Structures are given as C-alpha cells and as structure tokens.
Amino acid sequence: VLARLTPEFSELTPSKLRFLEEQKLICPARTDAGYRKFSPDDVERVRCILSLQRDHYLPLKVIRSYLADRDAGKNPAFPGGRGSILNTGRRFSRPEVIREAGAMPALLNDAISASVVVGADSYGEETVKVLRALVELQRSGIEPRHLRGFRAAVERELGLIESALVPLSRRKDLTSKARVIERAREIAGHLEVIRGNLIRSALGRIDP
Amino acid sequence: VLARLTPEFSELTPSKLRFLEEQKLICPARTDAGYRKFSPDDVERVRCILSLQRDHYLPLKVIRSYLADRDAGKNPAFPGGRGSILNTGRRFSRPEVIREAGAMPALLNDAISASVVVGADSYGEETVKVLRALVELQRSGIEPRHLRGFRAAVERELGLIESALVPLSRRKDLTSKARVIERAREIAGHLEVIRGNLIRSALGRIDP
DNA sequence: TTGCTCCTCACGTCACGTGAGGTGGC
DNA sequence: TTGCTCCTCACGTCACGTGAGGTGGC
C-alpha cells in the first residue's frame, strides 16, 4: 500500500511517511494489527504536502498550520501565492535592481526589449534573479536579443499548458481556480522533468 | 568581502560559509584580527562546492573527499558524471520500464516516435521518470505527439548553449572538457531561472 | 515453517540557524 | 564615541535515516 505512492514523488520513503504522521500532518487509519492504511483522501493529502514542500519550499511548520486550518473548515489562504518566503514583497527601483544584480543599465533595457523582463516602475526580487542570470549568460556571450527565440518557445509552452487547462477552467468558483493553478504548476513540472532529461542526456553526449 | 559572493548563489549565508570552513571544505586566510579573507581561488572553490551541492545533489562528505583528492594532486574523477547517486546504473527492459512507470505500452511507442524518448534495448532510471511524467501529462490530455514542438524548442535551446561553448571547446585537453560541461550546465541553469520566472509570472496572472 | 513486510522506539545525522558575549575598524 | 560588521563557541533545529528488537499475514 505504501510504496504505490512513490511513482509521483521519487523522494518519498517509508521513513518520511512515518515522520509526517509523527508530526501530525497525516493520520491514516490503522488495521487491527497496527498497520497504516491510507485512504484515497490520505494519499491526496500526502500528495498535497509533498507538492507544497517541493514546489513552494514551505517548511513543514507552515504546511501543518495550513492543513490544520483547513481541517477546521477555515478555508485558509493558499500559502505560496503571495507574500511567502521568496516573494518578500520588497520592491526595487530601476537603479536598485541594476545594482543588486551587478548589471549594466543597458542590459535591463535589452532584456525588456527582448521581452525577457517586463518593464515597470519597480521590480520584484525575481527580476533581480533574472538579471543576475542574464549577467552570467552575457559572460558566456549570450545577450538578451539571443533569447527572443527562447522567449517565444516559453510562450508556446504556456499555450500548451493553457490548452490542457481549458476543461478545468470552465468553472468559476474559487476553489477550482486554485486547483487550476495547482494543475498548471504540475504540468509545468512534468514538462520540466522531460526537458531536464533531454538536456542532460544531450550534455552528457558531449564527453563520450 | 563575504556577501559579494551571494549574487550567484542566493542560498548562501555567513553561517553556511562558517560551517563549510568548520568542515574543512575551505580554509580562507585570516587577517591579523581573525577576519576571514577570501582569495579569488577561495571564491572559486566555494562556487565549485555550491554548484556540486545544488546541481549534482552531492552530500558534503563526497564533495570533501573529492576536493581533498584534488588538493593532493590526484585529479580524481569528477563526481556526478557516471555512477553517482541518481544514475544507479540499473537498467530496465522495455516491459520493466513500462511497468515501473505505470504506463501503457503504446505510450512508450508514442514517446519514441515523438523523439521524447530514445528507443533502445534497455532504459535507465531517467526514462522511468520521463515516462511517469508523460503518464501524468496524459491525464491532463497532453499526448507525446503534442510535445513535438516542445521537443524542437529544446533542440534550439541546446543549439544556443552549444554556440556559447564554441570558444571554450576548441581546446582538447581533459580538464577543459570537464569545464565545458560544467559551463554548459551553468548556462542551462541560468536559462532555467529565466524560464521559471516567465512561466511563474504567467501562471500567476491566471488568478488576478 | 519460511520469508516477507510492516511495526515502534531510541538514537544518530546532516546541514545548517541562532543567539550570547566579545573584539576590530572607520 | 557610535554604529557597524565581523568573530567564536555552544546549543538548537529541521527533516529525516538507521538500526534493534518484535509482530503479522500468506
């Protein structure tokens, strides 16, 4: 019963499941002999926990309180959406974002005109990271304008994801909206697994 | 001096640097007052450690012995290339890979004809993961044949990376070969940061 | 009966984080 | 002198992993 969950999350171990129960995150039913018996709901809960951990980098403490609130019927804010760990809400002005990333002013302009960054009055932490990546790429001779095709490919990937969401997104209630986003993230994750393998195997072939 | 390294690796903290020194992974010089003084070589070493940790999921124990061997002039095998943690070397036959991934036989055929998986007599652990991802995508209505464009985009991305490597890959000695691959992985990582942000911000806009 | 998996409980471990209390440089 | 960063040392913590010793089902 236990190991049938692993296909989805390769990092799941029996020990981890026991740990999660000890921490009151899950409470599966027991057989007479004391064996854990996972209902479909329990499995769904574990799936939720693991994806919160992996995709949103949430510590178990936060996940616990979120689940506890949900169990109490409070329908709490989905964590990771806004104002969570990464998204500290700090804003950077144009000069600030450039300084933080160690970039040249022209790089930001190029990035904006290549649609890699969306121009605005103030930028978030993510833009700093993107700019840093662009600085590094520049050191390898890759300029933002070389990323136009890359940018277009991302756009097509988003189109693929969206088309898969159409059947889900018909409904308008709030919980299903959260589900749609969750699903979109999952699809993006699966595509990432596939791309990662294609790229890794290609890079592996450089040194045969 | 310390915080100037963080632009590259956002997860780096003073505490982590102290820890790394305590573990004998780095030994920066000290000023008269006891302050750590990082030479460019030290910085390069830290960069190496962090990328081994992040990109190859190596525990510090392995990194330590690798660096120790390298310090001793042994020029040890670069870890993570072959036979490391993920790549356990286990091979799967066609029926095995299908069963492990919980897929239908036709899915593997489709994946191969869409060039998402390379057909062979036996498959590695990665193929199992790719197939699992394809199974999940199928549940969202995305079939391997929908991934032809995706696959082509990956190919163009690889072309972009390769073109940036040309100046480096002229040389034929072994150490520079390892450097080329390391560099390729870095570039792929930076592109991933950029794509991740584009996708996340687009998915964020679904629920405004 | 023989394996096999599951169980609990205690302890270990890996990779840091967190103060307390103190010094050094401008 | 006032902040500021840096220091060490001890302890805490988070997320598990690892046996030891034992039971349950086919």
Coordinates of C-alpha atoms (C1' of nucleotides) in Angstrom, one line a residue:
Chain A
V1 CA 0.0 0.0 0.0
L2 CA 2.8 2.3 1.0
A3 CA 5.2 2.2 -1.9
R4 CA 2.4 2.7 -4.5
L5 CA 2.6 6.4 -3.9
T6 CA 6.3 6.8 -4.9
P7 CA 5.8 6.9 -8.7
E8 CA 4.8 10.5 -8.3
F9 CA 7.3 11.7 -5.8
S10 CA 10.6 9.8 -6.0
E11 CA 11.9 11.3 -2.8
L12 CA 9.2 9.6 -0.7
T13 CA 10.4 7.0 1.8
P14 CA 8.6 4.9 4.4
S15 CA 10.6 6.8 7.0
K16 CA 9.3 10.1 5.7
L17 CA 5.8 8.9 5.9
R18 CA 6.2 7.8 9.5
F19 CA 7.8 11.1 10.2
L20 CA 4.9 13.0 8.7
E21 CA 2.5 11.1 10.8
E22 CA 4.5 11.7 14.0
Q23 CA 4.3 15.4 13.2
K24 CA 0.6 15.2 13.0
L25 CA 0.5 16.1 9.3
I26 CA -1.3 12.9 8.4
C27 CA -3.3 10.4 10.5
P28 CA -4.0 7.3 8.4
A29 CA -6.3 4.7 9.8
R30 CA -4.8 1.6 11.3
T31 CA -5.6 -2.1 10.8
D32 CA -6.2 -4.3 13.8
A33 CA -2.5 -5.3 13.7
G34 CA -1.4 -1.6 13.7
Y35 CA -0.5 -1.3 10.0
R36 CA -1.1 2.0 8.4
K37 CA -4.0 2.1 6.0
F38 CA -4.1 5.0 3.6
S39 CA -7.4 6.0 2.2
P40 CA -7.6 7.8 -1.1
D41 CA -8.0 11.0 0.9
D42 CA -4.9 10.3 2.8
V43 CA -3.0 9.8 -0.4
E44 CA -4.3 13.1 -1.8
R45 CA -3.2 14.8 1.4
V46 CA 0.3 13.4 1.2
R47 CA 0.4 14.5 -2.4
C48 CA -0.6 18.0 -1.3
I49 CA 2.1 18.1 1.4
L50 CA 4.8 16.9 -0.9
S51 CA 4.0 19.4 -3.6
L52 CA 3.9 22.2 -1.1
Q53 CA 7.3 21.2 0.1
R54 CA 8.9 20.7 -3.3
D55 CA 7.2 23.4 -5.4
H56 CA 6.8 26.1 -2.8
Y57 CA 9.7 25.3 -0.5
L58 CA 7.5 25.6 2.5
P59 CA 8.7 24.3 5.9
L60 CA 6.5 21.6 7.5
K61 CA 5.5 24.1 10.2
V62 CA 3.7 26.2 7.7
I63 CA 2.2 23.3 5.9
R64 CA 1.0 21.9 9.2
S65 CA -0.8 25.1 10.2
Y66 CA -2.3 25.4 6.8
L67 CA -3.7 21.9 6.9
A68 CA -4.8 22.3 10.5
D69 CA -6.8 25.4 9.5
R70 CA -8.2 23.6 6.5
D71 CA -9.3 20.7 8.7
A72 CA -11.0 23.2 11.0
G73 CA -13.0 24.3 8.0
K74 CA -11.4 27.7 7.9
N75 CA -10.5 27.6 4.2
P76 CA -7.2 29.5 4.8
A77 CA -5.2 31.4 2.2
F78 CA -3.3 29.1 0.0
P79 CA 0.3 29.7 1.0
G80 CA 3.0 30.5 -1.6
G81 CA 0.6 32.6 -3.7
R82 CA 1.5 36.0 -2.3
G83 CA 3.8 37.2 0.4
S84 CA 5.5 33.9 1.0
I85 CA 9.2 33.2 1.7
L86 CA 10.6 34.1 -1.7
N87 CA 8.2 36.9 -2.5
T88 CA 9.1 39.1 0.4
G89 CA 7.3 41.9 -1.2
R90 CA 10.4 44.1 -1.3
R91 CA 10.4 46.3 -4.4
F92 CA 13.4 47.6 -6.3
S93 CA 13.6 50.8 -8.3
R94 CA 15.3 50.7 -11.7
P95 CA 18.8 51.7 -10.3
E96 CA 18.4 49.4 -7.4
V97 CA 17.6 46.4 -9.4
I98 CA 20.6 47.0 -11.6
R99 CA 22.9 47.4 -8.7
E100 CA 21.6 44.4 -6.9
A101 CA 22.1 42.2 -9.9
G102 CA 25.5 43.7 -10.7
A103 CA 24.3 44.5 -14.2
M104 CA 24.9 47.3 -16.7
P105 CA 21.9 49.6 -17.3
A106 CA 21.9 48.7 -20.9
L107 CA 21.3 45.0 -20.0
L108 CA 18.0 45.8 -18.4
N109 CA 16.9 47.8 -21.5
D110 CA 17.9 44.9 -23.7
A111 CA 16.1 42.4 -21.5
I112 CA 12.9 44.5 -21.7
S113 CA 13.0 44.9 -25.4
A114 CA 13.6 41.2 -25.8
S115 CA 10.5 40.6 -23.6
V116 CA 12.5 38.7 -21.1
V117 CA 11.7 41.2 -18.4
V118 CA 8.5 43.3 -18.3
G119 CA 9.4 46.9 -17.9
A120 CA 7.9 48.7 -14.9
D121 CA 8.4 51.4 -12.4
S122 CA 9.5 49.0 -9.7
Y123 CA 10.7 45.4 -9.8
G124 CA 10.5 42.4 -7.5
E125 CA 13.1 40.0 -6.2
E126 CA 12.5 37.7 -9.2
T127 CA 13.7 40.4 -11.6
V128 CA 16.9 40.6 -9.7
K129 CA 17.4 36.9 -10.1
V130 CA 16.6 37.1 -13.8
L131 CA 19.0 39.9 -14.3
R132 CA 21.8 38.0 -12.4
A133 CA 21.2 35.1 -14.7
L134 CA 21.4 37.4 -17.7
V135 CA 24.7 38.9 -16.4
E136 CA 26.1 35.4 -16.2
L137 CA 24.8 34.5 -19.7
Q138 CA 26.5 37.6 -21.0
R139 CA 29.8 36.4 -19.7
S140 CA 29.3 33.4 -22.0
G141 CA 28.4 35.6 -24.9
I142 CA 24.7 35.2 -24.8
E143 CA 22.8 38.6 -25.0
P144 CA 19.2 39.1 -24.3
R145 CA 18.5 39.5 -28.0
H146 CA 19.7 35.9 -28.5
L147 CA 16.8 34.9 -26.2
R148 CA 14.0 36.0 -28.5
G149 CA 13.5 32.5 -29.8
F150 CA 13.8 31.2 -26.3
R151 CA 11.2 33.6 -25.1
A152 CA 8.9 32.5 -28.0
A153 CA 9.4 28.9 -27.0
V154 CA 8.3 29.7 -23.5
E155 CA 5.2 31.3 -24.9
R156 CA 4.3 28.2 -26.9
E157 CA 4.9 26.1 -23.8
L158 CA 2.4 28.3 -21.9
G159 CA 0.0 27.8 -24.7
L160 CA 0.3 24.1 -24.4
I161 CA -0.3 24.2 -20.7
E162 CA -3.3 26.5 -21.1
S163 CA -4.9 24.3 -23.7
A164 CA -4.7 21.4 -21.2
L165 CA -6.4 23.6 -18.6
V166 CA -9.4 24.5 -20.7
P167 CA -11.7 21.7 -19.4
L168 CA -10.8 22.6 -15.8
S169 CA -11.1 26.4 -16.1
R170 CA -14.7 26.4 -17.3
R171 CA -15.9 26.6 -13.7
K172 CA -15.7 29.8 -11.9
D173 CA -15.8 29.0 -8.2
L174 CA -12.7 29.9 -6.1
T175 CA -11.6 26.5 -5.0
S176 CA -11.5 25.3 -8.6
K177 CA -9.4 28.4 -9.5
A178 CA -6.8 27.3 -7.0
R179 CA -7.0 23.8 -8.5
V180 CA -6.4 25.2 -12.0
I181 CA -3.2 26.9 -10.9
E182 CA -2.0 23.9 -9.0
R183 CA -2.6 21.8 -12.0
A184 CA -0.8 24.3 -14.3
R185 CA 2.2 24.1 -11.9
E186 CA 2.1 20.3 -12.0
I187 CA 2.0 20.3 -15.8
A188 CA 4.9 22.7 -15.9
G189 CA 6.8 20.5 -13.5
H190 CA 6.3 17.4 -15.7
L191 CA 7.4 19.3 -18.8
E192 CA 10.4 20.3 -16.8
V193 CA 11.3 16.7 -15.9
I194 CA 11.2 15.8 -19.6
R195 CA 13.2 18.8 -20.7
G196 CA 15.7 18.3 -18.0
N197 CA 16.4 14.8 -19.1
L198 CA 16.6 15.7 -22.8
I199 CA 19.1 18.5 -21.9
R200 CA 21.1 16.3 -19.5
S201 CA 21.4 13.5 -21.9
A202 CA 22.5 15.9 -24.7
L203 CA 25.1 17.5 -22.5
G204 CA 26.2 14.0 -21.4
R205 CA 26.9 13.2 -25.1
I206 CA 29.5 16.0 -25.3
D207 CA 32.0 13.9 -23.4
P208 CA 31.6 10.3 -24.6
Chain B
V1 CA 34.0 40.7 1.2
L2 CA 31.7 37.9 2.3
A3 CA 28.3 39.0 0.9
R4 CA 29.8 39.8 -2.5
L5 CA 29.5 36.1 -3.4
T6 CA 25.8 35.8 -2.9
P7 CA 24.7 37.2 -6.3
E8 CA 25.5 33.8 -7.8
F9 CA 24.0 31.6 -5.2
S10 CA 21.1 33.1 -3.3
E11 CA 21.1 30.4 -0.7
L12 CA 24.5 31.3 0.7
T13 CA 24.7 32.7 4.2
P14 CA 27.5 33.7 6.5
S15 CA 26.5 30.8 8.7
K16 CA 26.9 28.4 5.8
L17 CA 30.4 29.7 5.0
R18 CA 31.5 29.2 8.6
F19 CA 30.0 25.8 8.5
L20 CA 31.9 24.9 5.4
E21 CA 35.2 26.1 6.9
E22 CA 34.5 24.1 10.1
Q23 CA 34.0 21.0 7.9
K24 CA 37.4 21.6 6.3
L25 CA 36.0 22.2 2.9
I26 CA 37.5 25.6 2.7
C27 CA 40.3 27.3 4.6
P28 CA 40.4 31.0 3.8
A29 CA 43.3 33.1 5.1
R30 CA 42.8 35.3 8.1
T31 CA 43.6 38.9 8.8
D32 CA 45.5 39.8 12.0
A33 CA 42.2 40.3 13.7
G34 CA 40.9 36.9 12.7
Y35 CA 38.6 38.0 9.9
R36 CA 38.2 35.6 7.1
K37 CA 39.9 36.8 3.9
F38 CA 38.8 35.1 0.7
S39 CA 41.2 34.9 -2.2
P40 CA 39.8 34.6 -5.7
D41 CA 40.8 31.0 -5.5
D42 CA 38.7 30.5 -2.3
V43 CA 35.8 32.1 -4.0
E44 CA 36.2 29.8 -7.0
R45 CA 36.3 26.9 -4.6
V46 CA 33.1 27.9 -2.8
R47 CA 31.5 28.3 -6.2
C48 CA 32.5 24.8 -7.1
I49 CA 31.2 23.4 -3.8
L50 CA 27.8 25.1 -4.1
S51 CA 27.3 24.0 -7.7
L52 CA 28.2 20.4 -6.8
Q53 CA 25.7 20.6 -4.0
R54 CA 22.9 22.2 -6.0
D55 CA 23.3 20.8 -9.4
H56 CA 24.5 17.3 -8.5
Y57 CA 22.9 16.8 -5.1
L58 CA 26.1 15.6 -3.7
P59 CA 26.4 15.4 0.1
L60 CA 29.3 17.3 1.6
K61 CA 31.1 14.1 2.5
V62 CA 31.5 13.3 -1.1
I63 CA 32.5 16.8 -2.1
R64 CA 35.0 16.9 0.7
S65 CA 36.8 13.7 -0.4
Y66 CA 36.7 14.9 -4.0
L67 CA 38.3 18.2 -3.0
A68 CA 40.8 16.5 -0.7
D69 CA 41.9 14.2 -3.5
R70 CA 42.2 17.2 -5.8
D71 CA 44.2 19.1 -3.3
A72 CA 46.5 16.1 -3.1
G73 CA 47.1 16.4 -6.8
K74 CA 45.3 13.2 -7.6
N75 CA 43.0 14.7 -10.2
P76 CA 40.1 12.4 -9.1
A77 CA 37.1 11.5 -11.2
F78 CA 34.6 14.3 -11.4
P79 CA 31.6 13.1 -9.3
G80 CA 28.1 13.1 -10.7
G81 CA 29.3 12.2 -14.2
R82 CA 28.7 8.4 -14.1
G83 CA 27.5 6.0 -11.5
S84 CA 26.6 8.6 -8.9
I85 CA 23.5 8.7 -6.7
L86 CA 20.8 9.1 -9.3
N87 CA 22.5 7.2 -12.0
T88 CA 22.5 3.9 -10.1
G89 CA 23.2 2.1 -13.3
R90 CA 20.2 -0.1 -13.1
R91 CA 18.8 -0.9 -16.5
F92 CA 15.2 -1.7 -17.4
S93 CA 13.9 -3.8 -20.2
R94 CA 11.0 -2.5 -22.3
P95 CA 8.3 -4.3 -20.2
E96 CA 10.1 -3.3 -17.0
V97 CA 10.3 0.4 -17.8
I98 CA 6.6 0.4 -18.8
R99 CA 5.6 -1.3 -15.5
E100 CA 7.8 0.8 -13.3
A101 CA 6.3 4.0 -14.8
G102 CA 2.7 2.7 -14.7
A103 CA 2.3 3.4 -18.4
M104 CA 0.6 1.8 -21.3
P105 CA 2.8 0.1 -23.9
A106 CA 1.6 2.5 -26.6
L107 CA 2.8 5.5 -24.6
L108 CA 6.4 4.4 -24.9
N109 CA 6.0 3.9 -28.7
D110 CA 4.4 7.4 -29.0
A111 CA 7.2 8.9 -26.8
I112 CA 9.8 7.4 -29.0
S113 CA 8.2 8.5 -32.3
A114 CA 7.9 12.0 -30.9
S115 CA 11.6 11.9 -30.1
V116 CA 10.9 12.5 -26.4
V117 CA 12.5 9.2 -25.5
V118 CA 15.3 7.5 -27.5
G119 CA 14.3 3.9 -28.3
A120 CA 16.8 1.3 -27.2
D121 CA 17.0 -2.3 -25.9
S122 CA 17.3 -1.2 -22.3
Y123 CA 16.5 2.0 -20.5
G124 CA 17.8 3.8 -17.4
E125 CA 16.2 5.3 -14.4
E126 CA 15.7 8.6 -16.2
T127 CA 13.5 7.1 -18.8
V128 CA 11.3 5.8 -16.0
K129 CA 10.9 9.3 -14.7
V130 CA 10.2 10.7 -18.1
L131 CA 7.5 8.1 -18.7
R132 CA 5.9 8.8 -15.4
A133 CA 5.8 12.5 -16.3
L134 CA 4.2 11.5 -19.6
V135 CA 1.6 9.4 -17.8
E136 CA 0.7 12.4 -15.7
L137 CA 0.6 14.7 -18.7
Q138 CA -1.7 12.2 -20.5
R139 CA -4.1 12.6 -17.6
S140 CA -4.3 16.2 -18.5
G141 CA -4.9 15.4 -22.1
I142 CA -1.3 16.1 -23.3
E143 CA -0.1 13.3 -25.5
P144 CA 3.5 12.8 -26.7
R145 CA 2.7 13.9 -30.1
H146 CA 1.7 17.3 -28.6
L147 CA 5.3 17.6 -27.5
R148 CA 6.9 17.7 -30.9
G149 CA 7.1 21.5 -30.8
F150 CA 8.3 21.3 -27.2
R151 CA 11.0 18.8 -28.3
A152 CA 12.1 21.1 -31.1
A153 CA 12.3 24.0 -28.7
V154 CA 14.6 22.0 -26.5
E155 CA 16.8 21.3 -29.6
R156 CA 17.0 25.0 -30.3
E157 CA 17.9 25.7 -26.7
L158 CA 20.7 23.2 -26.9
G159 CA 21.9 24.9 -30.1
L160 CA 22.0 28.2 -28.2
I161 CA 24.1 26.6 -25.4
E162 CA 26.4 24.9 -27.8
S163 CA 27.1 28.1 -29.7
A164 CA 28.1 29.8 -26.5
L165 CA 30.5 26.9 -25.8
V166 CA 32.4 27.1 -29.1
P167 CA 35.2 29.4 -27.9
L168 CA 35.7 27.1 -24.9
S169 CA 35.6 23.7 -26.7
R170 CA 38.4 24.5 -29.1
R171 CA 40.9 23.0 -26.7
K172 CA 41.1 19.3 -26.4
D173 CA 42.7 18.6 -23.1
L174 CA 40.7 16.7 -20.5
T175 CA 40.3 19.3 -17.8
S176 CA 39.0 21.8 -20.2
K177 CA 36.4 19.2 -21.4
A178 CA 35.1 18.9 -17.8
R179 CA 35.0 22.7 -17.7
V180 CA 33.0 22.8 -20.9
I181 CA 30.4 20.5 -19.5
E182 CA 30.3 22.4 -16.2
R183 CA 29.8 25.6 -18.2
A184 CA 27.0 24.1 -20.3
R185 CA 25.2 23.1 -17.1
E186 CA 25.6 26.5 -15.7
I187 CA 24.2 28.1 -18.9
A188 CA 21.3 25.7 -18.8
G189 CA 20.7 26.6 -15.2
H190 CA 20.6 30.3 -16.0
L191 CA 18.2 29.7 -18.8
E192 CA 16.1 27.7 -16.4
V193 CA 16.0 30.6 -13.9
I194 CA 14.7 32.9 -16.6
R195 CA 12.2 30.4 -18.0
G196 CA 11.0 29.6 -14.5
N197 CA 10.2 33.2 -13.8
L198 CA 8.5 33.8 -17.1
I199 CA 6.3 30.7 -16.5
R200 CA 5.6 31.6 -12.9
S201 CA 4.6 35.1 -13.7
A202 CA 2.4 33.9 -16.5
L203 CA 0.7 31.4 -14.2
G204 CA 0.3 34.0 -11.6
R205 CA -1.7 36.1 -14.0
I206 CA -4.3 33.4 -14.3
D207 CA -5.7 34.4 -10.9
P208 CA -5.6 38.1 -10.7
Chain C
dT1 C1' 7.5 -23.1 8.9
dT2 C1' 9.8 -19.7 5.9
dG3 C1' 10.2 -15.3 4.1
dC4 C1' 8.5 -11.0 3.6
dT5 C1' 6.9 -6.7 5.0
dC6 C1' 5.3 -3.9 8.4
dC7 C1' 5.6 -2.0 13.3
dT8 C1' 7.6 1.0 17.4
dC9 C1' 11.2 3.3 19.9
dA10 C1' 15.5 5.4 20.6
dC11 C1' 19.2 7.3 18.8
dG12 C1' 22.1 9.3 15.0
dT13 C1' 23.0 12.6 11.4
dC14 C1' 23.3 16.1 8.0
dA15 C1' 23.3 20.9 7.1
dC16 C1' 23.0 24.4 8.8
dG17 C1' 20.5 28.6 12.2
dT18 C1' 20.6 31.2 16.5
dG19 C1' 21.7 33.7 20.0
dA20 C1' 25.3 35.2 23.8
dG21 C1' 29.1 37.6 24.6
dG22 C1' 33.1 39.9 22.7
dT23 C1' 36.6 42.3 19.6
dG24 C1' 38.0 45.4 15.5
dG25 C1' 37.9 49.2 12.1
dC26 C1' 36.3 53.9 10.5
Chain D
dT1 C1' 32.3 57.6 20.9
dT2 C1' 28.9 55.4 17.9
dG3 C1' 27.5 52.1 14.9
dC4 C1' 28.6 48.5 12.1
dT5 C1' 30.3 44.2 10.8
dC6 C1' 32.9 40.5 12.0
dC7 C1' 34.4 36.8 15.4
dT8 C1' 33.9 32.2 18.4
dC9 C1' 31.5 28.8 21.0
dA10 C1' 27.7 26.3 22.5
dC11 C1' 23.4 24.9 21.7
dG12 C1' 19.1 24.4 18.9
dT13 C1' 16.5 22.6 14.9
dC14 C1' 14.6 20.7 10.9
dA15 C1' 13.8 16.7 8.3
dC16 C1' 14.5 12.9 8.2
dG17 C1' 17.8 7.9 8.3
dT18 C1' 19.2 3.9 10.9
dG19 C1' 19.3 0.1 13.3
dA20 C1' 17.5 -3.1 17.3
dG21 C1' 14.0 -6.0 18.5
dG22 C1' 9.4 -7.6 17.6
dT23 C1' 4.8 -8.9 15.4
dG24 C1' 1.5 -10.2 11.5
dG25 C1' -0.1 -12.3 7.2
dC26 C1' 0.1 -15.8 3.2

